[in-house]
């Protein structure tokens, strides 16, 4: 971990924090995190790909971790993150890269590949497959108490989270998102109240890991994280030709609660995404949760390295 270097890159008037390891002349691999994650969620993968001869780059996206919060986070969109990535790659002299993305980052990675195919060598996503670049409607079918439904309502999550320190919020989300069911509260209950204070962390997530997350969210807060992804899910990208020609790998934990979203398991297991990403391969990890890259780093690293080496 001490070999990972940290710097700031100015993008659209914001200073974005970037973690990096590996030679600048090596093939680039950019890691895009999800929520409640930050660059640190890729710690195992960054070291593995760097040791294999790649340049590993993991930014905190705007509003997350050590990166600046934009002036009006409530107006932010996925398009902002796509635009940031384009400027960032130019700033750090990366003409073409592999994208490895999780959760929120998966949507950013595929949108980037659609808009800038010449800059993408290949794509790996974890937990979230390619989804057509249109407003996401499956969320409308979730119950009112589902975490997505609750967090889309301005003010409600802020009040819920505001009762706790950042470390406790991250702890609770990690516990909830490690389960195989969609986190859903009762009518008169908030999402944070689902987790009992005595519930242990997942065994692969240490107190030291939690401390890192807690300290970074102390800086950033959750304003941007609630906007993107949750309140920006209905963004329309006006992109009709949704075809990604780059080689792609999708890694899915079979105990990931995301499979329980309406229509998602059928969409994934019937490989409907191949209509949009013809060179897509899907791999399942039977015991994998939503945080499969932290839960099973050796298995995930092996899949990543096999993919990278076969598409250099």
Short mmCIF file of C-alpha atoms in Angstrom, two decimals:
data_model
loop_
_atom_site.label_atom_id
_atom_site.label_comp_id
_atom_site.label_asym_id
_atom_site.label_seq_id
_atom_site.Cartn_x
_atom_site.Cartn_y
_atom_site.Cartn_z
CA UNK A 1 0.00 0.00 0.00
CA UNK A 2 2.85 2.39 0.75
CA UNK A 3 3.94 2.09 -2.90
CA UNK A 4 0.71 3.70 -4.08
CA UNK A 5 1.31 7.36 -4.93
CA UNK A 6 -1.26 10.10 -4.47
CA UNK A 7 -1.69 13.34 -6.36
CA UNK A 8 -4.31 15.89 -7.36
CA UNK A 9 -5.33 16.70 -10.90
CA UNK A 10 -7.39 19.77 -11.80
CA UNK A 11 -10.49 18.84 -13.79
CA UNK A 12 -13.25 21.32 -14.65
CA UNK A 13 -12.10 23.63 -11.88
CA UNK A 14 -12.07 20.83 -9.29
CA UNK A 15 -9.11 19.06 -7.76
CA UNK A 16 -9.58 15.32 -8.17
CA UNK A 17 -7.60 12.96 -5.99
CA UNK A 18 -5.85 10.19 -7.94
CA UNK A 19 -4.11 7.11 -6.52
CA UNK A 20 -1.57 5.50 -8.83
CA UNK A 21 0.99 2.70 -8.93
CA UNK A 22 3.05 1.35 -11.81
CA UNK A 23 5.22 2.70 -14.60
CA UNK A 24 3.90 5.62 -16.62
CA UNK A 25 4.98 3.88 -19.84
CA UNK A 26 2.96 0.71 -19.11
CA UNK A 27 -0.54 -0.04 -20.45
CA UNK A 28 -3.01 1.93 -18.35
CA UNK A 29 -5.83 0.52 -16.24
CA UNK A 30 -8.27 3.02 -14.73
CA UNK A 31 -10.44 1.89 -11.82
CA UNK A 32 -13.83 3.55 -11.26
CA UNK A 33 -15.42 3.06 -7.85
CA UNK A 34 -19.02 2.76 -6.75
CA UNK A 35 -20.90 3.81 -3.59
CA UNK A 36 -20.03 3.74 -0.72
CA UNK A 37 -16.62 3.08 -2.15
CA UNK A 38 -13.63 5.28 -2.92
CA UNK A 39 -10.26 4.65 -4.61
CA UNK A 40 -9.31 2.48 -1.63
CA UNK A 41 -11.84 -0.19 -2.61
CA UNK A 42 -9.46 -1.13 -5.46
CA UNK A 43 -6.39 -1.53 -3.21
CA UNK A 44 -6.01 -5.27 -3.90
CA UNK A 45 -6.51 -4.92 -7.64
CA UNK A 46 -4.21 -1.91 -8.08
CA UNK A 47 -1.24 -3.72 -6.57
CA UNK A 48 -1.93 -6.90 -8.56
CA UNK A 49 -2.13 -5.19 -11.95
CA UNK A 50 0.92 -3.02 -11.21
CA UNK A 51 2.95 -6.12 -10.30
CA UNK A 52 1.84 -7.63 -13.63
CA UNK A 53 3.30 -4.69 -15.54
CA UNK A 54 0.37 -2.27 -15.86
CA UNK A 55 -0.13 1.31 -14.73
CA UNK A 56 -2.96 1.30 -12.19
CA UNK A 57 -4.90 4.55 -11.72
CA UNK A 58 -7.80 4.98 -9.29
CA UNK A 59 -9.42 8.40 -8.91
CA UNK A 60 -11.91 9.48 -6.31
CA UNK A 61 -14.68 10.82 -8.52
CA UNK A 62 -15.81 14.38 -7.87
CA UNK A 63 -17.60 14.75 -4.56
CA UNK A 64 -16.17 11.51 -3.18
CA UNK A 65 -13.19 10.84 -0.91
CA UNK A 66 -10.42 13.42 -1.23
CA UNK A 67 -11.75 14.96 -4.46
CA UNK A 68 -13.45 18.34 -4.42
CA UNK A 69 -17.20 18.68 -4.04
CA UNK A 70 -18.68 20.66 -6.96
CA UNK A 71 -20.43 23.94 -6.11
CA UNK A 72 -23.92 22.54 -6.78
CA UNK A 73 -23.80 18.79 -6.13
CA UNK A 74 -27.57 18.51 -6.32
CA UNK A 75 -27.36 19.31 -10.05
CA UNK A 76 -24.69 16.68 -10.78
CA UNK A 77 -25.14 13.89 -13.29
CA UNK A 78 -23.44 10.79 -14.68
CA UNK A 79 -22.47 12.94 -17.66
CA UNK A 80 -20.29 15.02 -15.34
CA UNK A 81 -18.31 11.92 -14.36
CA UNK A 82 -17.89 10.89 -17.99
CA UNK A 83 -16.61 14.37 -18.87
CA UNK A 84 -14.25 14.32 -15.87
CA UNK A 85 -12.75 11.03 -17.01
CA UNK A 86 -12.01 12.40 -20.48
CA UNK A 87 -10.18 15.44 -19.08
CA UNK A 88 -8.38 13.34 -16.47
CA UNK A 89 -6.98 10.91 -19.05
CA UNK A 90 -5.58 13.78 -21.09
CA UNK A 91 -4.12 15.41 -17.97
CA UNK A 92 -2.22 12.27 -16.96
CA UNK A 93 -1.16 11.45 -20.54
CA UNK A 94 -3.23 8.31 -21.07
CA UNK A 95 -4.34 8.10 -24.73
CA UNK A 96 -6.05 4.73 -24.30
CA UNK A 97 -6.95 2.64 -21.27
CA UNK A 98 -8.65 -0.40 -19.86
CA UNK A 99 -11.59 0.55 -17.62
CA UNK A 100 -12.42 -1.53 -14.54
CA UNK A 101 -15.56 -0.37 -12.83
CA UNK A 102 -17.91 -1.26 -10.03
CA UNK A 103 -21.51 -0.26 -9.33
CA UNK A 104 -21.89 3.47 -10.16
CA UNK A 105 -18.61 3.31 -12.04
CA UNK A 106 -19.97 0.67 -14.43
CA UNK A 107 -22.46 3.12 -15.89
CA UNK A 108 -19.72 5.74 -16.25
CA UNK A 109 -17.36 3.24 -17.92
CA UNK A 110 -19.88 2.12 -20.52
CA UNK A 111 -21.08 5.64 -21.26
CA UNK A 112 -17.45 6.65 -21.75
CA UNK A 113 -16.91 3.72 -24.12
CA UNK A 114 -19.97 4.71 -26.14
CA UNK A 115 -18.85 8.34 -26.45
CA UNK A 116 -15.08 7.80 -26.75
CA UNK A 117 -14.50 4.28 -28.13
CA UNK A 118 -11.05 5.19 -29.45
CA UNK A 119 -9.83 5.65 -25.86
CA UNK A 120 -10.98 2.27 -24.49
CA UNK A 121 -8.94 -0.94 -24.82
CA UNK A 122 -11.44 -3.04 -22.87
CA UNK A 123 -13.95 -2.92 -20.05
CA UNK A 124 -14.45 -4.99 -16.91
CA UNK A 125 -17.42 -4.30 -14.68
CA UNK A 126 -18.31 -5.87 -11.35
CA UNK A 127 -21.81 -6.19 -9.94
CA UNK A 128 -23.53 -4.01 -12.56
CA UNK A 129 -23.70 -5.01 -16.25
CA UNK A 130 -24.07 -2.82 -19.30
CA UNK A 131 -27.42 -1.05 -19.05
CA UNK A 132 -28.81 0.88 -22.03
CA UNK A 133 -28.10 4.64 -21.81
CA UNK A 134 -31.64 5.65 -20.98
CA UNK A 135 -33.49 6.49 -17.75
CA UNK A 136 -33.44 3.41 -15.52
CA UNK A 137 -37.02 2.31 -14.90
CA UNK A 138 -36.51 -0.80 -12.77
CA UNK A 139 -36.20 1.43 -9.71
CA UNK A 140 -39.84 2.46 -10.15
CA UNK A 141 -40.82 -1.16 -9.42
CA UNK A 142 -39.05 -1.29 -6.05
CA UNK A 143 -41.06 -1.00 -2.83
CA UNK A 144 -41.25 2.38 -1.09
CA UNK A 145 -38.98 1.16 1.70
CA UNK A 146 -36.16 0.01 -0.60
CA UNK A 147 -32.96 1.93 -0.05
CA UNK A 148 -32.94 3.34 -3.62
CA UNK A 149 -36.49 4.65 -3.23
CA UNK A 150 -35.67 6.24 0.11
CA UNK A 151 -32.38 7.79 -1.00
CA UNK A 152 -33.94 9.34 -4.08
CA UNK A 153 -36.07 11.60 -1.89
CA UNK A 154 -34.20 14.84 -1.13
CA UNK A 155 -33.77 15.33 2.59
CA UNK A 156 -34.74 11.88 3.78
CA UNK A 157 -31.36 10.20 3.53
CA UNK A 158 -29.65 13.35 4.76
CA UNK A 159 -31.76 13.24 7.92
CA UNK A 160 -31.21 9.49 8.28
CA UNK A 161 -27.43 9.66 7.81
CA UNK A 162 -27.15 12.84 9.86
CA UNK A 163 -27.91 10.98 13.09
CA UNK A 164 -24.57 9.16 12.86
CA UNK A 165 -20.93 9.88 12.13
CA UNK A 166 -19.57 9.04 8.68
CA UNK A 167 -17.81 5.90 9.87
CA UNK A 168 -21.07 4.45 11.20
CA UNK A 169 -22.93 5.25 7.98
CA UNK A 170 -20.29 3.48 5.88
CA UNK A 171 -20.27 0.55 8.32
CA UNK A 172 -24.03 0.16 8.05
CA UNK A 173 -24.04 0.41 4.25
CA UNK A 174 -21.26 -2.18 3.95
CA UNK A 175 -23.20 -4.58 6.15
CA UNK A 176 -26.46 -4.01 4.26
CA UNK A 177 -24.90 -4.22 0.80
CA UNK A 178 -23.07 -7.44 1.73
CA UNK A 179 -26.40 -9.22 2.13
CA UNK A 180 -28.21 -11.08 -0.63
CA UNK A 181 -31.49 -9.19 -0.24
CA UNK A 182 -32.28 -5.61 -1.29
CA UNK A 183 -32.00 -3.41 1.84
CA UNK A 184 -35.60 -2.45 2.58
CA UNK A 185 -37.00 -0.59 5.58
CA UNK A 186 -40.45 -0.86 7.09
CA UNK A 187 -42.88 2.02 6.71
CA UNK A 188 -41.91 3.76 9.95
CA UNK A 189 -38.23 2.81 9.82
CA UNK A 190 -35.18 4.40 8.21
CA UNK A 191 -32.50 2.52 6.26
CA UNK A 192 -29.82 3.10 8.91
CA UNK A 193 -32.12 1.53 11.51
CA UNK A 194 -32.12 -1.84 9.72
CA UNK A 195 -28.62 -2.57 11.04
CA UNK A 196 -28.21 -3.43 14.69
CA UNK A 197 -25.15 -1.86 16.29
CA UNK A 198 -23.97 -5.32 17.38
CA UNK A 199 -23.90 -6.67 13.81
CA UNK A 200 -20.28 -7.46 12.88
CA UNK A 201 -18.56 -6.22 9.77
CA UNK A 202 -18.10 -8.73 6.93
CA UNK A 203 -15.02 -10.85 7.76
CA UNK A 204 -13.08 -9.54 4.75
CA UNK A 205 -13.56 -5.88 5.76
CA UNK A 206 -11.42 -4.86 8.73
CA UNK A 207 -11.75 -2.13 11.31
CA UNK A 208 -8.71 -0.54 9.68
CA UNK A 209 -10.48 -0.55 6.31
CA UNK A 210 -13.53 1.06 7.89
CA UNK A 211 -11.37 3.73 9.49
CA UNK A 212 -10.00 4.70 6.07
CA UNK A 213 -13.49 4.99 4.60
CA UNK A 214 -14.78 6.87 7.62
CA UNK A 215 -12.01 9.45 7.49
CA UNK A 216 -12.51 10.11 3.78
CA UNK A 217 -16.28 10.48 4.09
CA UNK A 218 -15.70 12.86 6.98
CA UNK A 219 -14.18 15.12 4.34
CA UNK A 220 -16.60 14.58 1.47
CA UNK A 221 -19.87 13.90 3.25
CA UNK A 222 -22.67 12.22 1.31
CA UNK A 223 -24.23 15.10 -0.67
CA UNK A 224 -22.73 14.10 -4.00
CA UNK A 225 -23.01 10.35 -3.37
CA UNK A 226 -26.77 10.67 -2.88
CA UNK A 227 -27.12 12.68 -6.09
CA UNK A 228 -24.96 10.37 -8.23
CA UNK A 229 -26.05 7.66 -8.51
CA UNK A 230 -29.41 7.70 -6.75
CA UNK A 231 -31.02 10.97 -7.83
CA UNK A 232 -29.48 10.91 -11.30
CA UNK A 233 -30.80 7.48 -12.32
CA UNK A 234 -33.38 8.94 -14.68
CA UNK A 235 -30.85 10.91 -16.72
CA UNK A 236 -31.41 10.60 -20.47
CA UNK A 237 -28.20 10.58 -22.52
CA UNK A 238 -29.86 10.90 -25.94
CA UNK A 239 -27.65 8.12 -27.27
CA UNK A 240 -29.45 5.92 -29.79
CA UNK A 241 -26.54 3.84 -31.14
CA UNK A 242 -25.73 1.90 -27.96
CA UNK A 243 -23.11 -0.50 -29.26
CA UNK A 244 -19.80 -1.11 -27.47
CA UNK A 245 -17.28 -2.89 -29.67
CA UNK A 246 -14.49 -3.13 -27.07
CA UNK A 247 -13.88 -6.52 -25.42
CA UNK A 248 -15.66 -6.74 -22.09
CA UNK A 249 -15.86 -8.90 -18.99
CA UNK A 250 -18.65 -8.88 -16.41
CA UNK A 251 -17.96 -10.38 -12.98
CA UNK A 252 -21.09 -11.13 -10.95
CA UNK A 253 -21.37 -12.45 -7.43
CA UNK A 254 -24.30 -14.85 -7.25
CA UNK A 255 -25.18 -13.58 -3.76
CA UNK A 256 -25.17 -9.95 -4.85
CA UNK A 257 -28.47 -8.32 -3.88
CA UNK A 258 -28.46 -6.48 -7.23
CA UNK A 259 -29.70 -9.69 -8.84
CA UNK A 260 -32.96 -9.16 -6.92
CA UNK A 261 -33.74 -5.89 -8.68
CA UNK A 262 -36.83 -6.27 -10.90
CA UNK A 263 -35.89 -8.03 -14.13
CA UNK A 264 -32.16 -7.94 -13.42
CA UNK A 265 -31.46 -11.65 -12.94
CA UNK A 266 -33.23 -12.50 -16.21
CA UNK A 267 -31.42 -9.67 -18.03
CA UNK A 268 -28.03 -10.87 -16.80
CA UNK A 269 -28.47 -14.64 -17.05
CA UNK A 270 -29.99 -14.57 -20.54
CA UNK A 271 -27.05 -12.39 -21.62
CA UNK A 272 -29.24 -9.65 -23.07
CA UNK A 273 -26.33 -7.24 -22.64
CA UNK A 274 -24.57 -8.99 -25.54
CA UNK A 275 -27.03 -7.24 -27.85
CA UNK A 276 -25.17 -4.06 -26.94
CA UNK A 277 -21.72 -5.44 -26.07
CA UNK A 278 -21.06 -8.28 -28.55
CA UNK A 279 -17.62 -9.18 -27.14
CA UNK A 280 -18.91 -9.58 -23.58
CA UNK A 281 -18.06 -12.53 -21.38
CA UNK A 282 -19.80 -13.11 -18.02
CA UNK A 283 -18.24 -14.93 -15.08
CA UNK A 284 -20.11 -15.82 -11.87
CA UNK A 285 -18.59 -16.17 -8.41
CA UNK A 286 -20.99 -18.43 -6.47
CA UNK A 287 -20.41 -16.89 -3.02
CA UNK A 288 -19.74 -13.36 -4.24
CA UNK A 289 -21.53 -10.39 -2.69
CA UNK A 290 -21.86 -6.80 -3.92
CA UNK A 291 -18.24 -6.16 -2.85
CA UNK A 292 -16.76 -9.12 -4.66
CA UNK A 293 -13.42 -7.41 -5.40
CA UNK A 294 -12.78 -6.92 -1.68
CA UNK A 295 -14.36 -10.21 -0.62
CA UNK A 296 -12.46 -12.46 -3.06
CA UNK A 297 -9.49 -10.38 -4.25
CA UNK A 298 -7.38 -13.30 -5.46
CA UNK A 299 -10.16 -14.72 -7.65
CA UNK A 300 -11.09 -11.32 -9.03
CA UNK A 301 -7.44 -10.40 -9.64
CA UNK A 302 -6.90 -13.61 -11.59
CA UNK A 303 -9.91 -12.87 -13.82
CA UNK A 304 -8.78 -9.30 -14.35
CA UNK A 305 -5.21 -10.23 -15.23
CA UNK A 306 -6.29 -12.97 -17.64
CA UNK A 307 -8.51 -10.44 -19.41
CA UNK A 308 -5.89 -7.69 -19.53
CA UNK A 309 -3.12 -9.95 -20.80
CA UNK A 310 -5.32 -11.38 -23.54
CA UNK A 311 -6.27 -7.92 -24.88
CA UNK A 312 -3.05 -5.92 -24.72
#
